[in-house]
CSV table of C-alpha atoms in Angstrom, one decimal:
chain,number,residue,atom,x,y,z
R,976,MET,CA,8.6,21.2,12.2
R,977,SER,CA,6.5,21.6,15.2
R,978,SER,CA,3.0,20.2,15.5
R,979,ARG,CA,1.5,23.6,15.6
R,980,THR,CA,2.9,24.6,12.3
R,981,ALA,CA,2.1,21.3,10.7
R,982,LYS,CA,-1.8,21.9,11.4
R,983,VAL,CA,-1.8,25.0,9.4
R,984,PRO,CA,-1.4,23.4,5.8
R,985,GLN,CA,-3.8,20.7,6.9
R,986,THR,CA,-6.5,23.3,8.0
R,987,GLN,CA,-6.1,25.2,4.7
R,988,PHE,CA,-6.3,22.0,2.8
R,989,ARG,CA,-9.7,21.1,4.3
R,990,LYS,CA,-11.0,24.7,3.7
R,991,ARG,CA,-9.9,24.4,0.1
R,992,ASP,CA,-11.6,21.0,-0.4
R,993,LEU,CA,-14.7,22.5,1.2
R,994,PHE,CA,-14.7,25.4,-1.3
R,995,TYR,CA,-14.7,22.9,-4.1
R,996,LEU,CA,-17.2,20.6,-2.6
R,997,VAL,CA,-20.0,23.0,-2.0
R,998,PRO,CA,-20.3,24.3,-5.6
R,999,LEU,CA,-20.1,20.8,-7.0
R,1000,TRP,CA,-22.7,19.6,-4.7
R,1001,PHE,CA,-25.0,22.5,-5.7
R,1002,ILE,CA,-24.4,21.7,-9.4
R,1003,SER,CA,-25.4,18.1,-8.7
R,1004,LEU,CA,-28.7,19.4,-7.2
R,1005,ILE,CA,-29.7,21.5,-10.1
R,1006,ALA,CA,-28.5,19.2,-12.8
R,1007,PRO,CA,-31.1,17.2,-14.6
R,1008,ASP,CA,-31.2,13.5,-13.7
R,1009,PRO,CA,-29.9,11.4,-16.7
R,1010,TYR,CA,-31.6,8.4,-15.6
R,1011,LEU,CA,-35.0,9.9,-16.1
R,1012,TYR,CA,-34.4,10.0,-19.9
R,1013,HIS,CA,-31.7,7.6,-20.6
R,1014,LYS,CA,-33.8,5.4,-22.8
R,1015,LYS,CA,-34.7,8.2,-25.0
R,1016,GLY,CA,-31.3,8.8,-26.5
R,1017,PHE,CA,-29.2,12.1,-26.1
R,1018,LYS,CA,-31.1,15.3,-25.4
R,1019,LYS,CA,-30.1,18.9,-25.3
R,1020,LYS,CA,-29.7,18.5,-21.6
R,1021,ASP,CA,-26.5,16.5,-22.3
R,1022,ILE,CA,-25.0,19.8,-23.4
R,1023,PHE,CA,-25.3,20.9,-19.7
R,1024,TYR,CA,-23.0,18.1,-18.5
R,1025,LEU,CA,-20.5,18.8,-21.3
R,1026,ALA,CA,-20.5,22.4,-20.5
R,1027,VAL,CA,-19.8,21.6,-16.8
R,1028,ILE,CA,-17.0,19.2,-17.6
R,1029,CYS,CA,-15.4,21.8,-19.9
R,1030,LEU,CA,-15.8,24.9,-17.8
R,1031,ALA,CA,-15.1,23.4,-14.3
R,1032,PRO,CA,-11.3,23.5,-14.5
R,1033,LEU,CA,-11.5,27.0,-16.0
R,1034,ILE,CA,-13.6,28.3,-13.1
R,1035,TRP,CA,-11.5,26.5,-10.4
R,1036,SER,CA,-8.0,27.0,-11.8
R,1037,ASP,CA,-6.2,25.5,-8.8
R,1038,SER,CA,-4.0,22.5,-9.7
R,1039,HIS,CA,-5.3,20.7,-6.6
R,1040,PHE,CA,-8.8,20.7,-7.9
R,1041,HIS,CA,-7.6,19.5,-11.2
R,1042,HIS,CA,-5.8,16.7,-9.5
R,1043,LEU,CA,-8.8,15.6,-7.6
R,1044,MET,CA,-10.9,15.7,-10.7
R,1045,VAL,CA,-8.4,13.5,-12.6
R,1046,LEU,CA,-8.7,10.9,-9.9
R,1047,ALA,CA,-12.5,11.2,-10.0
R,1048,GLY,CA,-12.3,10.7,-13.9
R,1049,ILE,CA,-10.2,7.5,-13.4
R,1050,TYR,CA,-12.6,6.1,-10.9
R,1051,ALA,CA,-15.5,7.0,-13.3
R,1052,ILE,CA,-13.8,5.0,-16.0
R,1053,LEU,CA,-13.6,2.1,-13.6
R,1054,ALA,CA,-17.3,2.5,-12.6
R,1055,LEU,CA,-18.4,2.5,-16.3
R,1056,GLY,CA,-16.4,-0.6,-16.8
R,1057,LEU,CA,-17.9,-2.3,-13.9
R,1058,SER,CA,-21.4,-1.1,-15.1
R,1059,LEU,CA,-20.9,-3.2,-18.3
R,1060,PHE,CA,-20.2,-6.3,-16.3
R,1061,MET,CA,-22.7,-5.9,-13.5
R,1062,GLY,CA,-25.4,-3.7,-15.3
R,1063,TYR,CA,-25.3,-5.1,-18.8
R,1064,ALA,CA,-24.2,-8.7,-18.2
R,1065,GLY,CA,-25.9,-9.0,-14.9
R,1066,GLN,CA,-22.9,-10.6,-13.1
R,1067,ILE,CA,-21.2,-9.8,-9.9
R,1068,SER,CA,-17.5,-8.8,-9.7
R,1069,LEU,CA,-15.5,-7.9,-6.5
R,1070,GLY,CA,-12.2,-8.1,-8.2
R,1071,HIS,CA,-12.6,-5.4,-10.7
R,1072,ALA,CA,-9.7,-3.3,-9.1
R,1073,ALA,CA,-7.2,-6.2,-9.9
R,1074,PHE,CA,-7.6,-5.6,-13.7
R,1075,PHE,CA,-7.1,-1.9,-13.1
R,1076,GLY,CA,-3.9,-2.7,-11.3
R,1077,ILE,CA,-2.7,-5.1,-13.9
R,1078,GLY,CA,-3.0,-2.4,-16.5
R,1079,ALA,CA,-1.4,0.2,-14.3
R,1080,TYR,CA,1.7,-2.0,-13.3
R,1081,THR,CA,1.9,-3.0,-17.0
R,1082,THR,CA,2.3,0.6,-18.1
R,1083,ALA,CA,4.6,1.4,-15.3
R,1084,ILE,CA,7.0,-1.5,-15.8
R,1085,LEU,CA,7.2,-1.0,-19.6
R,1086,THR,CA,7.8,2.7,-19.5
R,1087,THR,CA,10.3,2.8,-16.6
R,1088,ARG,CA,12.4,-0.4,-17.3
R,1089,TYR,CA,12.1,-0.9,-21.0
R,1090,ALA,CA,11.6,2.6,-22.2
R,1091,VAL,CA,8.5,1.8,-24.2
R,1092,PRO,CA,6.6,4.9,-25.3
R,1093,THR,CA,3.6,5.7,-23.1
R,1094,PHE,CA,1.2,5.5,-26.0
R,1095,LEU,CA,2.2,2.0,-26.8
R,1096,ALA,CA,2.4,1.0,-23.2
R,1097,PHE,CA,-1.2,2.2,-22.8
R,1098,TRP,CA,-2.4,-0.3,-25.4
R,1099,ALA,CA,-0.1,-3.0,-24.1
R,1100,SER,CA,-1.6,-2.6,-20.6
R,1101,ALA,CA,-5.1,-2.8,-22.1
R,1102,LEU,CA,-4.3,-6.0,-24.0
R,1103,THR,CA,-2.6,-7.5,-20.9
R,1104,ALA,CA,-5.7,-6.9,-18.8
R,1105,ALA,CA,-7.9,-8.2,-21.4
R,1106,LEU,CA,-6.0,-11.3,-21.9
R,1107,ILE,CA,-5.7,-12.1,-18.2
R,1108,ALA,CA,-9.5,-11.3,-17.9
R,1109,HIS,CA,-10.2,-13.8,-20.7
R,1110,LEU,CA,-8.1,-16.5,-19.1
R,1111,MET,CA,-9.6,-16.0,-15.7
R,1112,GLY,CA,-13.1,-15.5,-17.0
R,1113,ARG,CA,-13.3,-18.9,-18.8
R,1114,PRO,CA,-13.4,-20.9,-15.6
R,1115,ILE,CA,-14.8,-18.2,-13.2
R,1116,LEU,CA,-17.9,-17.4,-15.4
R,1117,LYS,CA,-19.0,-20.9,-15.1
R,1118,LEU,CA,-19.9,-19.9,-11.5
R,1119,LYS,CA,-23.2,-18.0,-10.8
R,1120,GLY,CA,-24.4,-15.6,-8.0
R,1121,TYR,CA,-22.5,-15.6,-4.8
R,1122,PHE,CA,-20.0,-18.2,-6.0
R,1123,LEU,CA,-19.0,-15.9,-8.8
R,1124,ALA,CA,-18.6,-13.0,-6.5
R,1125,LEU,CA,-16.4,-14.9,-4.1
R,1126,ALA,CA,-14.2,-16.2,-7.0
R,1127,THR,CA,-13.6,-12.6,-8.2
R,1128,LEU,CA,-13.0,-11.5,-4.6
R,1129,GLY,CA,-10.4,-14.1,-4.3
R,1130,PHE,CA,-8.8,-13.2,-7.5
R,1131,GLY,CA,-8.4,-9.6,-6.3
R,1132,GLU,CA,-6.9,-10.7,-3.0
R,1133,ILE,CA,-4.4,-13.0,-4.8
R,1134,PHE,CA,-3.4,-10.1,-7.1
R,1135,LEU,CA,-2.9,-7.8,-4.0
R,1136,VAL,CA,-0.6,-10.5,-2.4
R,1137,ILE,CA,1.5,-10.8,-5.7
R,1138,VAL,CA,1.9,-7.0,-5.8
R,1139,ARG,CA,3.1,-6.9,-2.2
R,1140,GLU,CA,5.5,-9.8,-2.3
R,1141,SER,CA,7.0,-9.3,-5.8
R,1142,THR,CA,9.2,-6.4,-4.8
R,1143,ASN,CA,11.6,-6.9,-7.8
R,1144,LEU,CA,8.7,-6.6,-10.3
R,1145,THR,CA,6.1,-4.2,-8.7
R,1146,GLY,CA,8.2,-2.5,-6.0
R,1147,GLY,CA,6.0,-4.0,-3.3
R,1148,VAL,CA,4.3,-1.5,-1.0
R,1149,ILE,CA,6.7,1.3,-2.2
R,1150,GLY,CA,5.6,1.1,-5.8
R,1151,ILE,CA,7.2,2.3,-9.0
R,1152,PHE,CA,8.6,5.8,-9.4
R,1153,GLY,CA,9.7,7.9,-12.4
R,1154,ILE,CA,6.8,7.0,-14.7
R,1155,PRO,CA,6.9,9.5,-17.6
R,1156,TRP,CA,3.9,11.6,-18.6
R,1157,PHE,CA,1.5,10.2,-21.0
R,1158,SER,CA,2.2,11.6,-24.5
R,1159,VAL,CA,0.7,11.3,-28.0
R,1160,LEU,CA,2.6,12.3,-31.1
R,1161,GLY,CA,4.9,14.4,-29.2
R,1162,PHE,CA,2.2,16.1,-27.1
R,1163,SER,CA,2.7,15.6,-23.4
R,1164,PHE,CA,0.0,15.6,-20.8
R,1165,ASP,CA,2.4,17.0,-18.2
R,1166,THR,CA,-0.1,19.1,-16.2
R,1167,TYR,CA,-3.2,18.3,-14.2
R,1168,LEU,CA,-5.2,20.5,-16.5
R,1169,LYS,CA,-4.2,18.5,-19.6
R,1170,GLN,CA,-4.8,15.3,-17.6
R,1171,TYR,CA,-8.2,16.5,-16.6
R,1172,TYR,CA,-9.3,16.9,-20.2
R,1173,LEU,CA,-7.8,13.6,-21.2
R,1174,ALA,CA,-9.4,11.6,-18.4
R,1175,TRP,CA,-12.9,13.2,-18.8
R,1176,GLY,CA,-12.7,13.0,-22.5
R,1177,VAL,CA,-12.2,9.3,-22.1
R,1178,VAL,CA,-15.1,9.1,-19.7
R,1179,THR,CA,-17.4,10.9,-22.1
R,1180,GLY,CA,-16.5,8.6,-24.9
R,1181,LEU,CA,-17.0,5.4,-22.8
R,1182,PHE,CA,-20.3,6.9,-21.5
R,1183,ILE,CA,-21.5,7.3,-25.1
R,1184,PHE,CA,-20.4,3.8,-25.8
R,1185,SER,CA,-22.2,2.4,-22.8
R,1186,LYS,CA,-25.3,4.3,-23.5
R,1187,LYS,CA,-25.4,3.2,-27.0
R,1188,SER,CA,-24.7,-0.4,-26.0
R,1189,GLY,CA,-27.9,-0.1,-23.7
R,1190,SER,CA,-26.0,-0.7,-20.4
R,1191,LEU,CA,-26.9,2.8,-19.1
């Protein structure tokens, strides 16, 4: 393929992303700021956000947009988890991504090599990440301030080295392929649209939990 023909899909890709970005940016401008009333409990304005979440994939039906929003939902889940640690507990963590990776690799290994159902692998990954966090947290949380931040940063770097070097376990820089779709009671989330509602449903539930606990 020549370089001239290769530039066409890239240009179309950028125009398509711009088409999604502008309306979402406009929505962010007109949307009410949740921080202004977060201490007053839930208001009718929260329905606005739920409506946007539910209707956005129907308005923009392109699977590329759904895929981007699935990734955004995953990162939103990570941000909510980090807010519990930094906002509610008042601690600094720079190795939060390591626990995300531990859960992800646990799911990938169990489903691809041991044929564990995705639903069970999901809970196993959460328990594995929680167990390692508990074991690491006992000594690390004795530190405070910048020392705690440096310790969590070191843990994240150690995990990255383990992932790169343990090719038999993690696949190294290539990763793990053939991971099955997540399914519950025979229902498979095998499209980006289904994954969108799954991811943002989890985000909504975790947001409610965080808000009720007083961290948001």
